[in-house]
Coordinates of C-alpha atoms and ligand atoms in Angstrom, one line a residue:
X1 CA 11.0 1.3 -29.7
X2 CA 8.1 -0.5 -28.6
X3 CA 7.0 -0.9 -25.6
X4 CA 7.8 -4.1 -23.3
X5 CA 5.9 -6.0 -21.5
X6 CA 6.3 -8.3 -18.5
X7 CA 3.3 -10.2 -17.0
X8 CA 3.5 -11.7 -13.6
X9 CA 1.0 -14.3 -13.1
X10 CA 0.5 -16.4 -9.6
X11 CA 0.6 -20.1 -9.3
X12 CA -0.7 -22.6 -6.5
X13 CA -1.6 -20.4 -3.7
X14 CA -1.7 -16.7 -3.1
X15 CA -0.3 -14.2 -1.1
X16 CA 3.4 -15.4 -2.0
X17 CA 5.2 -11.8 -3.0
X18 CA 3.5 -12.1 -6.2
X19 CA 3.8 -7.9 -5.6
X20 CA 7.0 -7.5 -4.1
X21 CA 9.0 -9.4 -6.7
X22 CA 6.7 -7.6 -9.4
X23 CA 8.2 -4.5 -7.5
X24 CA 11.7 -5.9 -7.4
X25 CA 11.7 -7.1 -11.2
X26 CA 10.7 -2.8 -12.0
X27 CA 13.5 -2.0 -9.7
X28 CA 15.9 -4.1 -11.3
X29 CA 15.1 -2.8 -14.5
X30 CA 15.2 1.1 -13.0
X31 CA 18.6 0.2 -12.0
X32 CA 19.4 -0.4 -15.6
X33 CA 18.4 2.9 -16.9
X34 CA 15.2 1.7 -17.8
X35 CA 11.7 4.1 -17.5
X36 CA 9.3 1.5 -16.3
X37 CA 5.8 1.6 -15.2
X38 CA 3.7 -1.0 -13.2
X39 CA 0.2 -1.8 -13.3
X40 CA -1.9 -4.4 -11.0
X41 CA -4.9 -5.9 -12.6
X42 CA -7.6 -7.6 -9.9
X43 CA -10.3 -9.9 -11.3
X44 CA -13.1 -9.1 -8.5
X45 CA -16.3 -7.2 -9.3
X46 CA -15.8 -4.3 -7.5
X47 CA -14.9 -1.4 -9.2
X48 CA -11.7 -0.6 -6.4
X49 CA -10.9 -1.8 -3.4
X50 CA -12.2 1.3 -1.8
X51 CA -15.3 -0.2 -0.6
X52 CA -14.2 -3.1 0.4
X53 CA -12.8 -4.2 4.0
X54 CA -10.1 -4.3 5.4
X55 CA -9.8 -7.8 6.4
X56 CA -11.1 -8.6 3.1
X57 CA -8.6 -6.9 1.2
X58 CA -6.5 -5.3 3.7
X59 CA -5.4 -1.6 3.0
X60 CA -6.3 0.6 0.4
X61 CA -3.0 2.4 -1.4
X62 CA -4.4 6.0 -1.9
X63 CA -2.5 7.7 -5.0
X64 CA -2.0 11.3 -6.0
X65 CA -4.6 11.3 -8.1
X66 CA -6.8 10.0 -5.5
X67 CA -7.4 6.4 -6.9
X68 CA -7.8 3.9 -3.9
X69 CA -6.1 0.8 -4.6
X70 CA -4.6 -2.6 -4.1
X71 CA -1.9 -2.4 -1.7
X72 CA 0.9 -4.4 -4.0
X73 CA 1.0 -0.3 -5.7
X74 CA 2.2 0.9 -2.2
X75 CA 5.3 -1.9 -2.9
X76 CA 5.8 -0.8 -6.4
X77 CA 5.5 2.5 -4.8
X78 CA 8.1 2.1 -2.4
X79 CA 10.9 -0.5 -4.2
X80 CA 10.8 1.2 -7.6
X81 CA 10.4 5.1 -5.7
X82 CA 8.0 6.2 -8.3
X83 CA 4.0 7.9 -7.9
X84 CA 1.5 5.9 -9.8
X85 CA -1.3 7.4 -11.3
X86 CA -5.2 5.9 -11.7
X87 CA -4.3 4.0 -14.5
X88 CA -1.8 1.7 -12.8
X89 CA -4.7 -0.4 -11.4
X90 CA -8.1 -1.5 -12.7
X91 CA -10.1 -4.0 -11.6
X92 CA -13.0 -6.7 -13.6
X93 CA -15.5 -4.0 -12.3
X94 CA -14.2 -0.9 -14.0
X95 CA -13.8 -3.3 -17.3
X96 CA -17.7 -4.2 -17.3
X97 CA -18.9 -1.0 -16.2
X98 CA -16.8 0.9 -19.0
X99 CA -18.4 -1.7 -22.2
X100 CA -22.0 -2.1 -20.4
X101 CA -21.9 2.2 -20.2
X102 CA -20.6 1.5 -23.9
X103 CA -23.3 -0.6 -24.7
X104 CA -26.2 1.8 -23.6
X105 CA -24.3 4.8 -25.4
X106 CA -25.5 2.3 -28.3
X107 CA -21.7 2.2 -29.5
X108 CA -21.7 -1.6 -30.2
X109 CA -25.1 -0.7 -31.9
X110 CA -26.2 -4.8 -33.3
X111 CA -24.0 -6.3 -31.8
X112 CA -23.6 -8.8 -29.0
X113 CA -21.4 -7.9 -26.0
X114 CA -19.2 -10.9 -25.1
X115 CA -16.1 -11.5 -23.5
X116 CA -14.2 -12.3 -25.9
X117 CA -14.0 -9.8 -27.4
X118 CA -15.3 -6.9 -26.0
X119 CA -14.1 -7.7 -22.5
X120 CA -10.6 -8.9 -23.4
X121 CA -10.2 -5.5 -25.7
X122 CA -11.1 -3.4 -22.6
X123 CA -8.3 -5.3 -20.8
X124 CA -5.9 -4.8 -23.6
X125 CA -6.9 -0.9 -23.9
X126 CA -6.2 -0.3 -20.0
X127 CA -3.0 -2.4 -20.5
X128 CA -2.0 -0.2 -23.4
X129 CA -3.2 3.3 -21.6
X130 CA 0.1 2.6 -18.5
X131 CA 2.5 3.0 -21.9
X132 CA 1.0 5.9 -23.2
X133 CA 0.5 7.6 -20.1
X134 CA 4.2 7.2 -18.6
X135 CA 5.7 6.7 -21.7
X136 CA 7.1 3.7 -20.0
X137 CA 9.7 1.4 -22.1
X138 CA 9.0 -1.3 -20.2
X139 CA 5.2 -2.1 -18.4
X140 CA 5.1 -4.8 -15.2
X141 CA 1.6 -6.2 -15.3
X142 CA 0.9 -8.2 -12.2
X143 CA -2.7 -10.3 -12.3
X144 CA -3.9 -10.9 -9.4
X145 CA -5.5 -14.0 -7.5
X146 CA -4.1 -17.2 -9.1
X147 CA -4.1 -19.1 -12.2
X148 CA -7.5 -21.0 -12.6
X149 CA -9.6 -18.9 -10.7
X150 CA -12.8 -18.2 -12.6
X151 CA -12.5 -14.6 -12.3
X152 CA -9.3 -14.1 -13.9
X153 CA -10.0 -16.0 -17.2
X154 CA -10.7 -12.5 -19.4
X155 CA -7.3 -11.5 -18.2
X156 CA -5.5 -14.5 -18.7
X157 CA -7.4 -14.4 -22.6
X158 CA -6.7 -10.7 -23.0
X159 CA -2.4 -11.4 -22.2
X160 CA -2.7 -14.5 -24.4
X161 CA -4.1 -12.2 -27.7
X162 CA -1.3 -9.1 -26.7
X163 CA 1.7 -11.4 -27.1
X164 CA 0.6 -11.7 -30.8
X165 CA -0.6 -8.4 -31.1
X166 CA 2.2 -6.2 -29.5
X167 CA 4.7 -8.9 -30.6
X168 CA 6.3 -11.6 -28.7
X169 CA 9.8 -10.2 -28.7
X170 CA 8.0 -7.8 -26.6
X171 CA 6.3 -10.1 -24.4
X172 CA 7.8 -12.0 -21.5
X173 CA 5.7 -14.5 -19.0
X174 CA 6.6 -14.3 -15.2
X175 CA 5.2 -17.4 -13.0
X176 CA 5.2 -17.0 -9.1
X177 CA 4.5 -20.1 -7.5
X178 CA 4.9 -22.4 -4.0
X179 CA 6.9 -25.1 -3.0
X180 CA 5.0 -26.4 -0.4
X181 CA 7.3 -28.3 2.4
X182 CA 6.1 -31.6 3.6
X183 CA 7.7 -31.9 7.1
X184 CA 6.9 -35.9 7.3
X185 CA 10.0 -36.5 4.9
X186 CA 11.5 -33.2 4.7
X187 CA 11.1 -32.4 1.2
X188 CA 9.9 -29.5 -1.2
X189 CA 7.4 -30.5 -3.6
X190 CA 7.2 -29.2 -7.1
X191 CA 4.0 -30.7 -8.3
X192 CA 1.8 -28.1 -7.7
X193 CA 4.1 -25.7 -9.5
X194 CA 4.0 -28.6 -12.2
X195 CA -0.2 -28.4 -12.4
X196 CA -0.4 -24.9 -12.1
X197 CA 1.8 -24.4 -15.3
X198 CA -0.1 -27.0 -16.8
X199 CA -3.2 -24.5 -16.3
X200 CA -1.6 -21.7 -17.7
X201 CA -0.6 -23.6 -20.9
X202 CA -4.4 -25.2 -20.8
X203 CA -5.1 -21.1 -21.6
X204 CA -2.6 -20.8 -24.4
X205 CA 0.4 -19.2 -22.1
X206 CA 4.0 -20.7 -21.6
X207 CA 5.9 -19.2 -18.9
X208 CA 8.9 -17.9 -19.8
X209 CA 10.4 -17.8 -16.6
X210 CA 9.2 -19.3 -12.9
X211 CA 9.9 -17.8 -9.8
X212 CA 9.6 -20.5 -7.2
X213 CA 8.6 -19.4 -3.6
X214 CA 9.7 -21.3 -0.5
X215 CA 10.4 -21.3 3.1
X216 CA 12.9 -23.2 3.0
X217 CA 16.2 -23.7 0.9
X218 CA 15.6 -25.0 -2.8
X219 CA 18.4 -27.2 -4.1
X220 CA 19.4 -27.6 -7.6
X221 CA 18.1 -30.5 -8.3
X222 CA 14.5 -29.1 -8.0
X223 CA 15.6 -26.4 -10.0
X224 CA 16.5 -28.7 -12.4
X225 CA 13.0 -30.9 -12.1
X226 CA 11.2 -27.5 -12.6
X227 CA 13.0 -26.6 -15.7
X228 CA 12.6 -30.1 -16.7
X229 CA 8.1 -30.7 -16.1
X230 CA 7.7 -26.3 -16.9
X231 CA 9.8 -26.5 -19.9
X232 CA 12.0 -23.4 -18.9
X233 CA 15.0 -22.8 -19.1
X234 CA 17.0 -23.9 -16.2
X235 CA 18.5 -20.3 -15.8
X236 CA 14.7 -19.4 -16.3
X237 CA 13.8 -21.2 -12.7
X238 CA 14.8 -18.5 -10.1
X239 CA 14.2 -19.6 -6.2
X240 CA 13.2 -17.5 -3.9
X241 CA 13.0 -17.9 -0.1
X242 CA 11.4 -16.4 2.2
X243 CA 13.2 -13.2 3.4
X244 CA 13.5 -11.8 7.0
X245 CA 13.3 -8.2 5.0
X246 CA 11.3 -7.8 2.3
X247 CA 13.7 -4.8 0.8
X248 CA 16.1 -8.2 0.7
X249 CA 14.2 -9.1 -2.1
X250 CA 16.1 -7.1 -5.1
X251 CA 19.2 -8.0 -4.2
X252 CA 18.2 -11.6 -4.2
X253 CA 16.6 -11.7 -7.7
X254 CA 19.9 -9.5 -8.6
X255 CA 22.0 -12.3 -7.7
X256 CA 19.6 -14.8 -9.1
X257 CA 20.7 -12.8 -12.6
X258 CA 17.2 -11.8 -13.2
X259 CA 18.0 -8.5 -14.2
X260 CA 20.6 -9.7 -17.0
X261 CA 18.5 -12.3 -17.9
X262 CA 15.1 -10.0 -18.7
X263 CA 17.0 -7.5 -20.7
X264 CA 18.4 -10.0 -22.2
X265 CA 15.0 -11.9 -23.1
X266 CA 13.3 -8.7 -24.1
X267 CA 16.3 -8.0 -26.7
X268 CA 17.4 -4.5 -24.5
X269 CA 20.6 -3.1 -23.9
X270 CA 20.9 -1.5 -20.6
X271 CA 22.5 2.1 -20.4
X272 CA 23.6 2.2 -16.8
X273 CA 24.9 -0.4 -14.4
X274 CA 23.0 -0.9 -11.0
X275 CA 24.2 1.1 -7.9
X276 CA 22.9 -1.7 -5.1
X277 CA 24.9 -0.2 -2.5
X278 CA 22.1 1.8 -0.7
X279 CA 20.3 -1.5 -0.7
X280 CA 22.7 -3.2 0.5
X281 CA 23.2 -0.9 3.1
X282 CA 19.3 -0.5 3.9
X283 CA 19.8 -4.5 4.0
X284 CA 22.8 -4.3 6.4
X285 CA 20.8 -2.2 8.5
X286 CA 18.0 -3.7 9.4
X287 CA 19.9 -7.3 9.9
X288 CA 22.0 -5.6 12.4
X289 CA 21.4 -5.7 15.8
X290 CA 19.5 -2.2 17.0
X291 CA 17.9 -0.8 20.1
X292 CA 14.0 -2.0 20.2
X293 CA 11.5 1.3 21.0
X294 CA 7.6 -0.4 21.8
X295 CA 5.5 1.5 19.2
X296 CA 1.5 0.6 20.4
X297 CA -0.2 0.5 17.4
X298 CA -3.9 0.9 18.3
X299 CA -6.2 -0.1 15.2
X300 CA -9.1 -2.4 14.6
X301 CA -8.1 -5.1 12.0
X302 CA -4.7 -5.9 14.0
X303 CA -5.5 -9.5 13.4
X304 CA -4.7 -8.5 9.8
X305 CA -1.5 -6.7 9.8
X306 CA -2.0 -6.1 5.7
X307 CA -4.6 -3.8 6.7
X308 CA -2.0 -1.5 7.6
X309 CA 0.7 -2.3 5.7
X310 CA 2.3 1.5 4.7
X311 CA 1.6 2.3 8.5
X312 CA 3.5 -0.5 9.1
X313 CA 6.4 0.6 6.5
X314 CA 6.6 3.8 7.5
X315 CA 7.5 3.5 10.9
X316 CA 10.1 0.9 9.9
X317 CA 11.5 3.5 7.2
X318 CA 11.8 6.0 10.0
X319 CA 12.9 3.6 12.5
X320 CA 15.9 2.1 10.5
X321 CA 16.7 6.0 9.3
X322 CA 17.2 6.6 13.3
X323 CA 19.2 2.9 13.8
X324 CA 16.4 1.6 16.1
X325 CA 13.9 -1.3 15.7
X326 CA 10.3 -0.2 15.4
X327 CA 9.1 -3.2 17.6
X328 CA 5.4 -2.7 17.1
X329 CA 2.7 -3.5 19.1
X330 CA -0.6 -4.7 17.5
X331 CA -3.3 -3.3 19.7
X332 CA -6.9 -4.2 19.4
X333 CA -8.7 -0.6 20.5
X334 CA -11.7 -2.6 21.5
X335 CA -9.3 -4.3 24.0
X336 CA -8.7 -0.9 25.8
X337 CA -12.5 -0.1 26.1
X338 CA -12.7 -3.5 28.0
X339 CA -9.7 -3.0 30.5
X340 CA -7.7 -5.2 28.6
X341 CA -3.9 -4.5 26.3
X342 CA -3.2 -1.7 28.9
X343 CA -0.2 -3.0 30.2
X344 CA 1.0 -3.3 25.9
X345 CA 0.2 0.3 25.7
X346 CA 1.9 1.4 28.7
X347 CA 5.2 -0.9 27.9
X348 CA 5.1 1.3 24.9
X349 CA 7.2 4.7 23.9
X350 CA 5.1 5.7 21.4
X351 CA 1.4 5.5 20.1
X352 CA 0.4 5.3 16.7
X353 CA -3.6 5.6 15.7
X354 CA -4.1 4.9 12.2
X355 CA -7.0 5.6 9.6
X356 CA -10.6 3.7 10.0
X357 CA -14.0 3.9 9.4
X358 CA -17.4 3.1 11.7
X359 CA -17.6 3.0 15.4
X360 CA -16.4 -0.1 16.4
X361 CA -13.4 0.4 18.4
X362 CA -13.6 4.4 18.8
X363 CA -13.6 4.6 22.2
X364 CA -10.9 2.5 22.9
X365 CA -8.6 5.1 20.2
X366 CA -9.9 8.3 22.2
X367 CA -8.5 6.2 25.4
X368 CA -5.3 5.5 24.0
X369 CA -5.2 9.1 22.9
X370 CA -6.1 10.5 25.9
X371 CA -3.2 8.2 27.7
X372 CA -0.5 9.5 25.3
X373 CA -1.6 13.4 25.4
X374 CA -1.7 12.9 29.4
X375 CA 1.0 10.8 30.2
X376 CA 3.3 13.1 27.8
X377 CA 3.9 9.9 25.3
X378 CA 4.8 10.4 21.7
X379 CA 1.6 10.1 19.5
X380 CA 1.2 10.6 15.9
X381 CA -2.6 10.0 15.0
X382 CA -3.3 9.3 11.1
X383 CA -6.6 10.8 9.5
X384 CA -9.1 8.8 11.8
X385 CA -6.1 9.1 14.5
X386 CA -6.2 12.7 14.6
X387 CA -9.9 13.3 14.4
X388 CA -9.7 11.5 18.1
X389 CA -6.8 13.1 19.6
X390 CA -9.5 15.8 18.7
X391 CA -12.4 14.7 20.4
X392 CA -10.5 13.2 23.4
X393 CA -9.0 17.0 23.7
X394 CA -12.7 18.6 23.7
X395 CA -13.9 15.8 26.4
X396 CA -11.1 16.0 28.5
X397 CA -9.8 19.6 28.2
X398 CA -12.0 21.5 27.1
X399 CA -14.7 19.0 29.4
X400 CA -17.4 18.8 26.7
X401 CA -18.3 15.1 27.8
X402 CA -20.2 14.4 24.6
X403 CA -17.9 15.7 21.9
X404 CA -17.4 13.1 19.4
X405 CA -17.5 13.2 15.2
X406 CA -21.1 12.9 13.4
X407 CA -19.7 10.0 11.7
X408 CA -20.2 8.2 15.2
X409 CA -22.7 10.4 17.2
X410 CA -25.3 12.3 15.2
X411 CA -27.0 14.2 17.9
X412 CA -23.6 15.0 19.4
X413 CA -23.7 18.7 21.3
X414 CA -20.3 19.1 20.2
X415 CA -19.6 17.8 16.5
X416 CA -16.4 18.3 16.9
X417 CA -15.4 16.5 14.1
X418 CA -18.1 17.2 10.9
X419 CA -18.9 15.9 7.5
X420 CA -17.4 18.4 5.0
X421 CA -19.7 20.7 3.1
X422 CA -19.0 19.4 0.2
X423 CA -19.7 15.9 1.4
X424 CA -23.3 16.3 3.0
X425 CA -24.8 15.7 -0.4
X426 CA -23.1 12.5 -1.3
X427 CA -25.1 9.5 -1.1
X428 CA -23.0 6.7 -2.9
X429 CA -20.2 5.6 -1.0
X430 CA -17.5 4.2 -3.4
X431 CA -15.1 7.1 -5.0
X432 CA -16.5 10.2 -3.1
X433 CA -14.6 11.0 -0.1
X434 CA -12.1 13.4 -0.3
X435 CA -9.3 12.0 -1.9
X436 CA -5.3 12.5 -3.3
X437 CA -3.1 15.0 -3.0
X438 CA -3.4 18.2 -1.6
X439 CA -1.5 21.1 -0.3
X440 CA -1.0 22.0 2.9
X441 CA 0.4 25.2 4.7
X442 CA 2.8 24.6 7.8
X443 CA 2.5 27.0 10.8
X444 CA 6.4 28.7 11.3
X445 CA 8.0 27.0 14.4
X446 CA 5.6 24.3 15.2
X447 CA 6.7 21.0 15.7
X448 CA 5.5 19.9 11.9
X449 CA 7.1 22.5 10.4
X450 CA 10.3 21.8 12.2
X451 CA 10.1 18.0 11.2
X452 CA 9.1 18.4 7.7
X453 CA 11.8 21.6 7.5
X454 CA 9.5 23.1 4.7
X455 CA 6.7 25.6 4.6
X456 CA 4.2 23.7 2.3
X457 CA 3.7 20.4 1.8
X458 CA 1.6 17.5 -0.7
X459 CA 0.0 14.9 0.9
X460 CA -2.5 12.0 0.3
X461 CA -6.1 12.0 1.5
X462 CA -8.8 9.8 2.2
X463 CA -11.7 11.0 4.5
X464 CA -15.1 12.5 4.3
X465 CA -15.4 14.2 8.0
X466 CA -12.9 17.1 9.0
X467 CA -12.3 19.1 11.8
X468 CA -15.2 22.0 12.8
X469 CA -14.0 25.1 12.1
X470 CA -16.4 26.4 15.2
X471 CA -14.6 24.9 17.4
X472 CA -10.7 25.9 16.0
X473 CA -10.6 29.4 18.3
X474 CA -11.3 27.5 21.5
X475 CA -8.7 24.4 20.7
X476 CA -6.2 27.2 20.2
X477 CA -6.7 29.1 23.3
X478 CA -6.3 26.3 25.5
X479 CA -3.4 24.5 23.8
X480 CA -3.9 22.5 20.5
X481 CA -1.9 24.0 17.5
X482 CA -3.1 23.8 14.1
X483 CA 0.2 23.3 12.4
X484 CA -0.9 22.5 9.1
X485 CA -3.9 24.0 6.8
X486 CA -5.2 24.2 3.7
X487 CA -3.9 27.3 1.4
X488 CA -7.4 29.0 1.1
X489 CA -7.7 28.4 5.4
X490 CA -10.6 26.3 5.7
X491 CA -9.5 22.8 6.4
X492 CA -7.2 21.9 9.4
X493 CA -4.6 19.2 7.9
X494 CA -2.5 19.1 11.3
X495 CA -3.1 19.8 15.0
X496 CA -0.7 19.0 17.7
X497 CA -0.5 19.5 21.3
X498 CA 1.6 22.2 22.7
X499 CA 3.9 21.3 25.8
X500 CA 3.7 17.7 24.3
X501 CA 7.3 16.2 23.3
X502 CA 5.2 14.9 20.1
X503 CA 1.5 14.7 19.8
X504 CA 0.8 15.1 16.3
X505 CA -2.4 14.4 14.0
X506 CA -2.8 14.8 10.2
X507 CA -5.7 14.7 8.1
X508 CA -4.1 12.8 5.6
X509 CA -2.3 10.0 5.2
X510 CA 1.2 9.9 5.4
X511 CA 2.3 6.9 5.3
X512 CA 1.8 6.5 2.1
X513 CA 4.6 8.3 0.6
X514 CA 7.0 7.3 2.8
X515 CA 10.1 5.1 1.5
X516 CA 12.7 3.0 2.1
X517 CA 15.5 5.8 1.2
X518 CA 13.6 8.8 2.3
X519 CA 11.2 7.7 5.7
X520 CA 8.4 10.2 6.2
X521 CA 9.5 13.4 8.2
X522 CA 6.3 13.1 10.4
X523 CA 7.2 9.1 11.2
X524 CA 10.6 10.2 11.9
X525 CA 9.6 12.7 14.6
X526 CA 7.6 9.9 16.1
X527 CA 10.4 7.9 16.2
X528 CA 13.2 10.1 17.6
X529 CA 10.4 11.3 20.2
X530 CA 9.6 7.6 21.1
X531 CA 14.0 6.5 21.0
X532 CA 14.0 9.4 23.6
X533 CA 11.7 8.4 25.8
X534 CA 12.9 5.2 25.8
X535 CA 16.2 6.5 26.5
X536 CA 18.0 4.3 23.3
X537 CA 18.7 7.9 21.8
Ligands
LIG601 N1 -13.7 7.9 9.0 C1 -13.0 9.2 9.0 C2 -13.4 10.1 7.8 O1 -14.1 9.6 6.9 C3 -11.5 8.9 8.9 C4 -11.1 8.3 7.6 C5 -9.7 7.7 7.6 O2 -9.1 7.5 8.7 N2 -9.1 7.4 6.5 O3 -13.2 11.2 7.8

């Protein structure tokens, strides 16, 4: 069979769930015994988004292979339960860099590069590589950005060649766009959606079907008009309003008959019928009234709650697993170092300090790291996170005033926190830090080991500094456990403070492997630690 394809473009604005219906589309498919794959395509320059900021981009999805990407593969990541590999994500930067390196090789020897069509067939080659790498039956391509942008022209060329190429029984044209409200006279409006199909066709592509995004009820008779102006089919024109839950979103495209419908379109038969019932229930559960426990979380890009978006996730996975609300806090660290958002982080019954990167704000994360280990409050520090509940242990227990990590102190007397070996000779930044999966060896009896119930464990990585190993015998003697290692010794992955009820750190990330059905053991142990102390459990 060949394989089929399903391209989810954007219309009018962005930042509409252009990901998380690309995610529920795969999941309805799943559901029907498909094997699907996703990929993400992003028109900027850069080669991944791991050099980009956070409030720029917000987080970076870290995979198992270590590719650092756009956080729409943590969605497809969590909705559809599948790991994504490198190839599920490539951006306009990879796709130049791969013909130009081509180009000097002398491989297009006479001839002159262009977009169309050395560009486009790089496109179409990564599009093609998802298929034959998963041996997917059915690919979701979302492109990001909307239609028009400059950037996203090659794309929207490349999709326009494949549906001749690969087929178009094979091909199938998602539209995600905005009805915006006017409050004046009450109405959703349906132009834009109108122009911005107008652009697609002005590139040669008809959507096949429209998703239209609101925040507010869409009646038929827009349905209708959108059918009508798009030419779609009315059953084609699926609304889609905004959701108190995002995990809401399958069920509501289920209903919508999206599922049916696409098989339908792409001439498949499905082999199993969905089982919705543990969404439903998921569903149920976080509509339902539940216990709130104050988790602070103390970051720097609060203002941008995308920049922590797994984080995020994760502790509502755990939270819902444990039938409380994770009601979190947004803390700005900086805040703390100025006397301010103490009384947040003291209403809390739980601290989480996720990743980062630079100084800004470091203080204020030892301070609220310090509070939790002191104050006997449930902390669970991620990468960056631990790395301070380090440094505010050698500071304040073990009184070396100046301990801090080279990445922030160079001349520090006590580099507590050091740039691996392996990274001292690195000198461009994008791609080099350590990254993906690796194992890691749980210490019998320690409070990891007991939350995770298993003796070694995968996780995801992204850092370049890692805890000194000149430092590990005095930690140990005066009360921090390194609960999780590498296999060959050298690297601590965990440390947690004894006599804590849970103060936890990891090296890696967590959070991203954590999902809906199955919460992370680590955010669960948070969790129960903060319900107790709030006294909800
Ligand atoms: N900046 C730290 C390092 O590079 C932590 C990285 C992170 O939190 N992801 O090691």
């Amino acid at each position: 069979m060949s394989t089929k394809y399903i391209f989810f473009t954007g219309g009018v604005v962005s930042s509409v769930g252009k990901g998380v219906t690309a995610a529920a589309a795969g999941l309805l498919l799943k559901e029907r015994g498909f094997k699907v794959a996703v990929q993400k395509l992003d028109p900027y320059i850069n080669v991944d988004p791991g050099t980009m900021s956070p409030y720029q981009h917000g987080e970076v999805f870290v995979l198992d292979d270590g590719a650092e990407t756009d956080l729409d593969l943590g969605h497809y990541e969590r909705f559809i339960d599948i790991r994504l590999s490198r190839v599920s994500n490539f951006t306009t930067g990879q796709v130049y860099a791969e013909v130009i390196a081509k180009e000097r090789r002398g491989d297009y020897l006479g001839g002159t590069i262009q977009v169309i069509p050395h560009i486009t067939n790089e496109i179409k080659r990564r599009i093609g590589l998802v298929a034959k790498e998963t041996g997917a039956e059915i690919v979701l391509v979302e492109i990001g950005g909307t239609v028009g942008d400059i950037e996203s022209q090659p794309f929207m060329e490349a999709l326009r060649q494949m549906r001749n190429e690969v087929g178009r029984e094979n091909v199938y044209f998602v539209h995600v766009t905005w009805l915006p409200y006017i409050g004046a006279t009450g109405e959703l409006k349906t132009k834009p959606t109108q122009h911005s199909v107008a652009a697609l066709r002005s590139i040669g592509i008809s959507p096949n079907m429209i998703i239209a995004r609101s925040d507010h009820p869409v009646n038929d008779d827009l349905g209708d008009k959108i059918a009508l102006f798009c030419d779609v089919e009315k059953r084609a024109v699926i609304p889609m309003v905004t959701t108190p839950t995002l995990y809401e979103v399958p069920l509501l495209l289920e209903q919508a008959g999206v599922g049916d419908f696409l098989i339908e379109k792409l001439g498949l038969k499905a082999t199993r019928k969905p089982d919705w019932k543990p969404w439903q229930r998921l569903v149920d559960k976080v509509k339902s009234p539940k216990p709130a426990v104050k988790i602070a979380l103390v970051g720097k890009y609060v203002e941008l709650q995308d920049a922590y978006m797994s984080v995020r996730e994760a502790l509502r996975h755990a939270a819902l697993s444990i039938g409380v609300e994770a009601d979190i806090q947004w803390i700005h660290s900086a805040d703390l170092e100025k006397g301010k958002s103490w009384d947040a982080l003291k209403a809390a019954d739980g601290v989480i300090v996720p990743g980062g990167f630079g100084s800004r704000g470091i203080e204020g994360k030892i301070l609220a790291a310090k509070y939790a280990r002191e104050e006997k409050v449930p902390y669970l520090g991620l990468c960056l996170g631990m790395q301070l509940m380090c440094i505010d242990f050698a500071r304040n227990v073990l009184g070396y005033e100046d301990a801090n990590s080279t990445e922030f102190d160079r001349s520090t007397e006590h580099p507590v926190i050091d740039l691996m070996i392996e990274q001292r000779a690195i000198t461009d930044m994008g791609g080099t830090m350590r990254l993906g999966l690796y194992p890691c060896v749980l210490q019998k009896g320690s409070v990891a080991a007991k939350a995770y119930a298993e003796k070694q464990v995968d996780e995801r990585h992204r850092h370049r500094f890692e805890f000194n190993n000149a430092y590990r015998e005095e930690f140990e003697r005066n009360g921090m456990v390194f609960s999780g290692i590498s296999p060959d010794g050298k690297l601590v992955e965990i440390s947690e403070v004894a006599d804590h009820p849970f103060m936890v750190g990891t090296q890696f990330h967590p959070e991203f492997l954590s999902r809906p059905h199955r919460p992370h053991p680590l955010f669960v142990g948070l969790m129960k630690a903060a319900a107790k102390r709030a006294g909800v459990k």
